[in-house]
Coordinates of N, CA and C in Angstrom, one line a residue:
W94 N 58.9 158.7 137.7 CA 60.3 159.0 137.7 C 61.2 157.8 137.5
G95 N 60.8 156.7 138.2 CA 61.7 155.5 138.2 C 61.5 154.6 137.1
S96 N 60.6 154.8 136.2 CA 60.4 153.9 135.1 C 61.3 154.0 133.9
G97 N 62.1 154.9 133.9 CA 63.0 155.2 132.7 C 64.2 154.3 132.7
P98 N 65.0 154.6 131.7 CA 66.2 153.7 131.5 C 67.3 153.9 132.6
V99 N 68.0 152.9 132.9 CA 69.1 152.9 133.9 C 70.2 153.7 133.4
A100 N 70.9 154.4 134.2 CA 72.0 155.3 133.8 C 73.2 154.5 133.5
D101 N 73.4 154.1 132.2 CA 74.5 153.4 131.7 C 75.2 154.4 130.7
L102 N 76.3 155.0 131.2 CA 76.9 156.1 130.4 C 77.4 155.5 129.0
N103 N 77.9 154.3 128.9 CA 78.3 153.8 127.6 C 77.1 153.6 126.7
A104 N 75.9 153.1 127.2 CA 74.7 153.0 126.4 C 74.2 154.4 126.0
V105 N 74.3 155.3 126.8 CA 73.8 156.7 126.4 C 74.6 157.2 125.2
L106 N 76.0 157.0 125.3 CA 76.8 157.6 124.2 C 76.5 156.7 122.9
T107 N 76.4 155.4 123.1 CA 76.0 154.6 121.9 C 74.6 155.1 121.3
G108 N 73.7 155.3 122.2 CA 72.4 155.8 121.6 C 72.5 157.2 121.0
L109 N 73.3 158.0 121.6 CA 73.5 159.4 121.0 C 74.2 159.3 119.7
A110 N 75.0 158.3 119.4 CA 75.7 158.2 118.2 C 74.8 158.0 117.0
A111 N 73.7 157.3 117.3 CA 72.7 156.9 116.1 C 72.3 158.1 115.4
P112 N 71.8 159.2 115.9 CA 71.4 160.3 115.1 C 72.5 160.9 114.2
F113 N 73.7 161.0 114.8 CA 74.8 161.5 114.0 C 75.1 160.5 112.8
R114 N 75.0 159.3 113.0 CA 75.3 158.3 112.0 C 74.2 158.4 110.9
T115 N 73.0 158.7 111.2 CA 72.0 158.9 110.1 C 72.3 160.1 109.2
L116 N 73.1 161.0 109.8 CA 73.5 162.1 109.0 C 74.8 162.0 108.2
G117 N 75.4 160.8 108.4 CA 76.6 160.5 107.6 C 77.9 160.8 108.4
F118 N 77.8 161.0 109.7 CA 78.9 161.3 110.5 C 79.8 160.1 110.8
N119 N 81.1 160.2 110.9 CA 81.9 159.2 111.5 C 81.9 159.5 113.0
V120 N 81.5 158.6 113.9 CA 81.3 158.8 115.3 C 82.4 158.2 116.1
Y121 N 82.9 159.0 116.9 CA 84.0 158.7 117.9 C 83.5 158.8 119.3
E122 N 83.1 157.7 119.9 CA 82.6 157.9 121.3 C 83.6 158.2 122.3
K123 N 84.8 158.0 122.0 CA 85.9 158.4 122.8 C 86.8 159.3 122.0
W124 N 87.6 160.2 122.7 CA 88.5 161.2 122.0 C 89.4 160.3 121.1
S125 N 89.7 160.9 119.9 CA 90.5 160.2 118.9 C 91.6 161.2 118.4
E126 N 92.8 160.7 118.1 CA 93.9 161.5 117.6 C 93.7 161.8 116.1
Q127 N 93.0 160.9 115.4 CA 92.8 161.0 114.0 C 91.2 160.8 113.7
V128 N 90.7 161.7 112.8 CA 89.3 161.5 112.5 C 89.1 161.6 110.9
T129 N 88.0 161.0 110.5 CA 87.6 161.2 109.1 C 86.3 162.0 109.2
T130 N 86.3 163.1 108.4 CA 85.1 164.0 108.5 C 84.1 163.6 107.4
P131 N 82.8 164.1 107.7 CA 82.4 164.8 108.9 C 82.5 163.8 110.1
A132 N 82.9 164.4 111.2 CA 83.1 163.6 112.4 C 82.5 164.3 113.6
V133 N 82.2 163.4 114.6 CA 81.8 163.9 115.9 C 82.5 163.1 117.0
M134 N 83.1 163.8 118.0 CA 83.7 163.1 119.1 C 83.0 163.5 120.4
F135 N 82.7 162.6 121.2 CA 82.0 163.0 122.5 C 83.1 163.2 123.6
H136 N 83.0 164.3 124.2 CA 83.8 164.5 125.5 C 83.1 163.7 126.6
P137 N 83.9 163.2 127.5 CA 83.3 162.5 128.7 C 82.2 163.4 129.3
P138 N 81.0 162.8 129.5 CA 79.9 163.6 130.0 C 80.1 164.0 131.4
T139 N 79.4 165.2 131.7 CA 79.3 165.6 133.1 C 77.9 165.2 133.6
G140 N 77.8 164.9 134.9 CA 76.5 164.5 135.4 C 76.1 165.1 136.7
V141 N 74.8 165.2 136.9 CA 74.3 165.6 138.2 C 73.3 164.7 138.7
Y142 N 73.5 164.1 139.9 CA 72.7 163.2 140.5 C 71.5 163.9 141.1
E143 N 70.2 163.3 141.0 CA 69.0 163.8 141.5 C 68.4 162.7 142.3
Q144 N 67.6 163.1 143.4 CA 66.9 162.1 144.2 C 65.4 162.5 144.1
A145 N 64.6 161.5 143.7 CA 63.2 161.8 143.6 C 62.6 161.6 145.0
F146 N 61.6 162.4 145.3 CA 61.0 162.3 146.7 C 59.6 161.6 146.4
G147 N 59.7 160.4 146.2 CA 58.4 159.5 146.0 C 58.6 158.3 146.8
P148 N 57.5 157.5 146.8 CA 57.6 156.2 147.5 C 58.7 155.3 147.1
S149 N 59.1 155.4 145.9 CA 60.2 154.5 145.4 C 61.6 155.1 145.7
G150 N 61.8 156.4 145.9 CA 63.0 157.0 146.1 C 64.0 156.8 145.0
D151 N 63.5 156.7 143.8 CA 64.4 156.5 142.6 C 65.3 157.6 142.3
A152 N 66.5 157.3 141.9 CA 67.5 158.3 141.6 C 67.4 158.5 140.1
R153 N 67.7 159.8 139.8 CA 67.8 160.2 138.3 C 69.1 160.9 138.2
M154 N 69.5 161.0 136.9 CA 70.7 161.7 136.6 C 70.6 162.5 135.3
T155 N 71.0 163.7 135.3 CA 71.0 164.5 134.2 C 72.5 164.7 133.7
L156 N 72.7 164.3 132.4 CA 74.0 164.4 131.9 C 74.1 165.5 130.9
T157 N 75.3 166.1 130.8 CA 75.5 167.0 129.7 C 76.7 166.4 128.9
V158 N 76.4 166.1 127.6 CA 77.4 165.6 126.7 C 77.8 166.6 125.7
E159 N 79.1 166.9 125.6 CA 79.6 167.8 124.7 C 80.0 167.1 123.4
A160 N 79.5 167.4 122.4 CA 79.8 166.7 121.1 C 80.6 167.7 120.2
E161 N 81.8 167.3 119.9 CA 82.7 168.1 119.1 C 82.4 167.7 117.6
V162 N 81.8 168.6 116.9 CA 81.4 168.4 115.4 C 82.5 169.0 114.6
L163 N 83.0 168.2 113.7 CA 84.1 168.6 112.9 C 83.9 168.4 111.4
V164 N 84.3 169.4 110.6 CA 84.1 169.2 109.1 C 85.5 169.7 108.5
S165 N 85.7 169.2 107.3 CA 87.0 169.4 106.6 C 87.1 170.8 106.1
L166 N 88.3 171.3 106.1 CA 88.6 172.6 105.5 C 89.2 172.4 104.1
A167 N 89.2 171.2 103.5 CA 89.8 170.9 102.2 C 89.2 171.7 101.1
G168 N 87.9 172.1 101.2 CA 87.3 172.9 100.1 C 87.4 174.4 100.4
G169 N 88.1 174.8 101.5 CA 88.2 176.2 101.9 C 87.2 176.5 103.0
I170 N 87.5 177.5 103.8 CA 86.8 177.9 105.0 C 85.3 178.2 104.6
Q171 N 85.1 178.9 103.5 CA 83.7 179.3 103.2 C 82.8 178.1 103.0
N172 N 83.4 177.1 102.2 CA 82.6 175.9 102.0 C 82.4 175.1 103.3
A173 N 83.4 175.1 104.2 CA 83.2 174.4 105.5 C 82.2 175.0 106.3
Q174 N 82.1 176.4 106.3 CA 81.1 177.1 107.0 C 79.7 176.7 106.4
V175 N 79.5 176.7 105.2 CA 78.2 176.3 104.6 C 77.8 174.9 105.1
V176 N 78.7 174.0 105.1 CA 78.4 172.6 105.6 C 78.1 172.7 107.1
M177 N 79.0 173.3 107.9 CA 78.7 173.4 109.4 C 77.4 174.0 109.7
N178 N 77.1 175.1 108.9 CA 75.8 175.8 109.2 C 74.6 174.9 109.0
R179 N 74.7 174.0 108.0 CA 73.6 173.0 107.7 C 73.4 172.1 109.0
Y180 N 74.5 171.6 109.5 CA 74.5 170.8 110.7 C 74.0 171.5 111.9
L181 N 74.3 172.7 112.1 CA 73.9 173.5 113.3 C 72.5 174.1 113.1
S182 N 71.9 174.0 112.0 CA 70.5 174.6 111.8 C 69.5 173.9 112.7
N183 N 68.5 174.7 113.0 CA 67.4 174.3 113.8 C 66.6 173.2 113.2
T184 N 66.5 173.2 111.9 CA 65.7 172.2 111.1 C 66.4 171.9 109.8
G185 N 65.9 170.9 109.2 CA 66.3 170.5 107.8 C 67.0 169.1 107.8
A186 N 67.2 168.7 106.6 CA 67.7 167.3 106.4 C 69.0 167.0 107.0
N187 N 69.8 168.1 107.2 CA 71.2 167.9 107.8 C 71.3 168.4 109.2
S188 N 70.2 168.8 109.8 CA 70.2 169.3 111.2 C 70.5 168.3 112.3
I189 N 71.5 168.5 113.1 CA 71.8 167.5 114.2 C 70.6 167.7 115.2
R190 N 70.2 168.8 115.5 CA 69.1 169.1 116.4 C 67.9 168.3 116.0
A191 N 67.5 168.4 114.8 CA 66.3 167.7 114.2 C 66.5 166.1 114.2
A192 N 67.7 165.6 114.0 CA 68.0 164.2 114.1 C 67.8 163.7 115.5
I193 N 68.3 164.4 116.4 CA 68.2 164.0 117.8 C 66.7 164.0 118.3
A194 N 66.0 165.1 117.8 CA 64.5 165.2 118.1 C 63.7 164.0 117.6
L195 N 64.1 163.4 116.5 CA 63.4 162.2 116.0 C 63.4 161.0 116.9
D196 N 64.4 160.9 117.8 CA 64.5 159.8 118.8 C 65.0 160.4 120.1
R197 N 64.2 161.1 120.8 CA 64.7 161.8 122.0 C 65.1 160.8 123.1
T198 N 64.7 159.5 123.0 CA 65.1 158.5 124.0 C 66.3 157.8 123.7
L199 N 66.9 158.2 122.6 CA 68.2 157.6 122.2 C 68.2 156.1 122.0
G200 N 67.1 155.5 121.4 CA 67.0 154.1 121.3 C 66.6 153.4 122.6
G201 N 65.9 154.2 123.5 CA 65.6 153.6 124.8 C 66.6 153.7 125.9
N202 N 67.7 154.5 125.6 CA 68.7 154.6 126.6 C 68.7 155.9 127.4
A203 N 67.6 156.6 127.2 CA 67.4 157.9 128.0 C 65.9 158.2 128.2
N204 N 65.6 159.0 129.1 CA 64.3 159.5 129.2 C 64.0 160.5 128.2
Y205 N 65.0 161.4 128.0 CA 64.9 162.3 126.9 C 66.4 162.9 126.6
A206 N 66.6 163.5 125.4 CA 67.7 164.2 125.0 C 67.4 165.5 124.4
L207 N 68.0 166.5 124.8 CA 67.8 167.9 124.2 C 69.1 168.5 123.7
C208 N 69.0 169.0 122.5 CA 70.2 169.7 122.0 C 70.0 171.1 122.4
H209 N 70.9 171.7 123.2 CA 70.7 173.1 123.7 C 71.4 174.1 122.8
G210 N 72.3 173.7 121.9 CA 73.0 174.7 121.0 C 74.4 174.3 120.9
W211 N 75.2 175.3 120.5 CA 76.7 175.1 120.3 C 77.4 176.3 120.8
R212 N 78.7 176.1 120.9 CA 79.7 177.2 121.2 C 81.0 176.9 120.6
D213 N 82.0 177.8 120.6 CA 83.3 177.5 120.1 C 83.3 177.1 118.6
Y214 N 82.5 177.8 117.8 CA 82.5 177.6 116.3 C 83.7 178.3 115.8
D215 N 84.8 177.5 115.4 CA 86.0 178.0 115.0 C 86.9 176.9 114.5
T216 N 88.1 177.2 114.0 CA 89.0 176.2 113.5 C 89.5 175.4 114.8
K217 N 89.8 174.2 114.6 CA 90.2 173.3 115.7 C 91.3 172.4 115.2
V218 N 92.2 172.1 116.1 CA 93.4 171.2 115.6 C 93.2 169.9 116.4
I219 N 93.2 168.8 115.7 CA 93.0 167.5 116.3 C 94.3 166.7 116.1
G220 N 94.8 166.0 117.0 CA 96.0 165.3 116.9 C 97.2 166.1 117.4
G221 N 98.4 165.6 117.3 CA 99.6 166.2 117.8 C 99.8 166.0 119.3
D222 N 100.6 166.8 119.9 CA 100.9 166.6 121.3 C 99.7 167.1 122.2
L223 N 99.9 167.1 123.5 CA 98.9 167.5 124.5 C 98.7 169.0 124.5
N224 N 99.6 169.8 123.9 CA 99.4 171.2 123.9 C 99.6 171.5 122.4
P225 N 98.6 171.2 121.5 CA 98.7 171.3 120.1 C 98.9 172.7 119.6
T226 N 99.7 172.8 118.6 CA 99.8 174.1 117.8 C 99.2 173.8 116.4
R227 N 99.1 174.7 115.6 CA 98.5 174.5 114.3 C 99.5 173.7 113.4
D228 N 100.8 173.5 113.9 CA 101.7 172.7 113.1 C 101.8 171.2 113.6
S229 N 101.1 170.8 114.7 CA 101.3 169.5 115.3 C 100.1 168.6 115.0
G230 N 99.1 169.0 114.3 CA 97.9 168.2 114.1 C 97.2 168.6 112.8
V231 N 95.9 168.1 112.6 CA 95.1 168.5 111.4 C 94.1 169.5 111.9
E232 N 93.9 170.6 111.0 CA 93.0 171.6 111.4 C 91.7 171.3 110.6
Y233 N 90.6 171.6 111.4 CA 89.2 171.3 111.0 C 88.4 172.6 111.4
L234 N 87.2 172.7 110.8 CA 86.2 173.7 111.3 C 85.3 172.9 112.3
G235 N 85.2 173.4 113.5 CA 84.4 172.7 114.4 C 83.5 173.6 115.3
A236 N 82.6 172.9 116.0 CA 81.7 173.5 117.0 C 81.4 172.5 118.1
T237 N 81.3 173.0 119.3 CA 81.0 172.1 120.4 C 79.5 172.2 120.7
M238 N 78.8 171.1 120.6 CA 77.4 171.1 120.9 C 77.1 170.6 122.3
A239 N 76.2 171.2 123.0 CA 75.8 170.8 124.3 C 74.5 170.0 124.2
I240 N 74.5 168.8 124.7 CA 73.3 167.9 124.6 C 73.0 167.4 126.0
E241 N 71.8 167.8 126.5 CA 71.3 167.3 127.8 C 70.6 166.0 127.6
V242 N 71.0 165.0 128.5 CA 70.4 163.7 128.5 C 70.0 163.4 129.9
D243 N 68.6 163.0 130.0 CA 68.1 162.6 131.4 C 67.9 161.1 131.4
V244 N 68.4 160.5 132.5 CA 68.3 159.0 132.7 C 67.9 158.8 134.1
S245 N 67.3 157.6 134.4 CA 66.9 157.2 135.7 C 67.9 156.3 136.3

């Protein structure tokens, strides 16, 4: 249990960015008011501390990183759905899940990373004020992916 990577949240997000970059995403490790698509923005992760019951008493942590995946609506909603569906597919050259599976340790920054799926597949507004309306920012097609990351 204690032989894995130390829980450095910034290193985990940097490691998680790599699979997205291999797919051509513009990665924003912090929330941004403006993006260039295809884009992914990471919400601050949530974490659960765990304590191992072994001679070393090593601590582990399981993080849940929500990745906001965004694609352009410039070619129309139907084209955007085709693009998004490729990213959300279980397998394939454009699959986010498959890209993460190629390096589950996120470059040595995690014991493992698992992509659990997505939610909120819909149009999303980025930018504008804190309570955005469709008139105060840029609209994209987006989905929120849940990625579990285990670190020691």
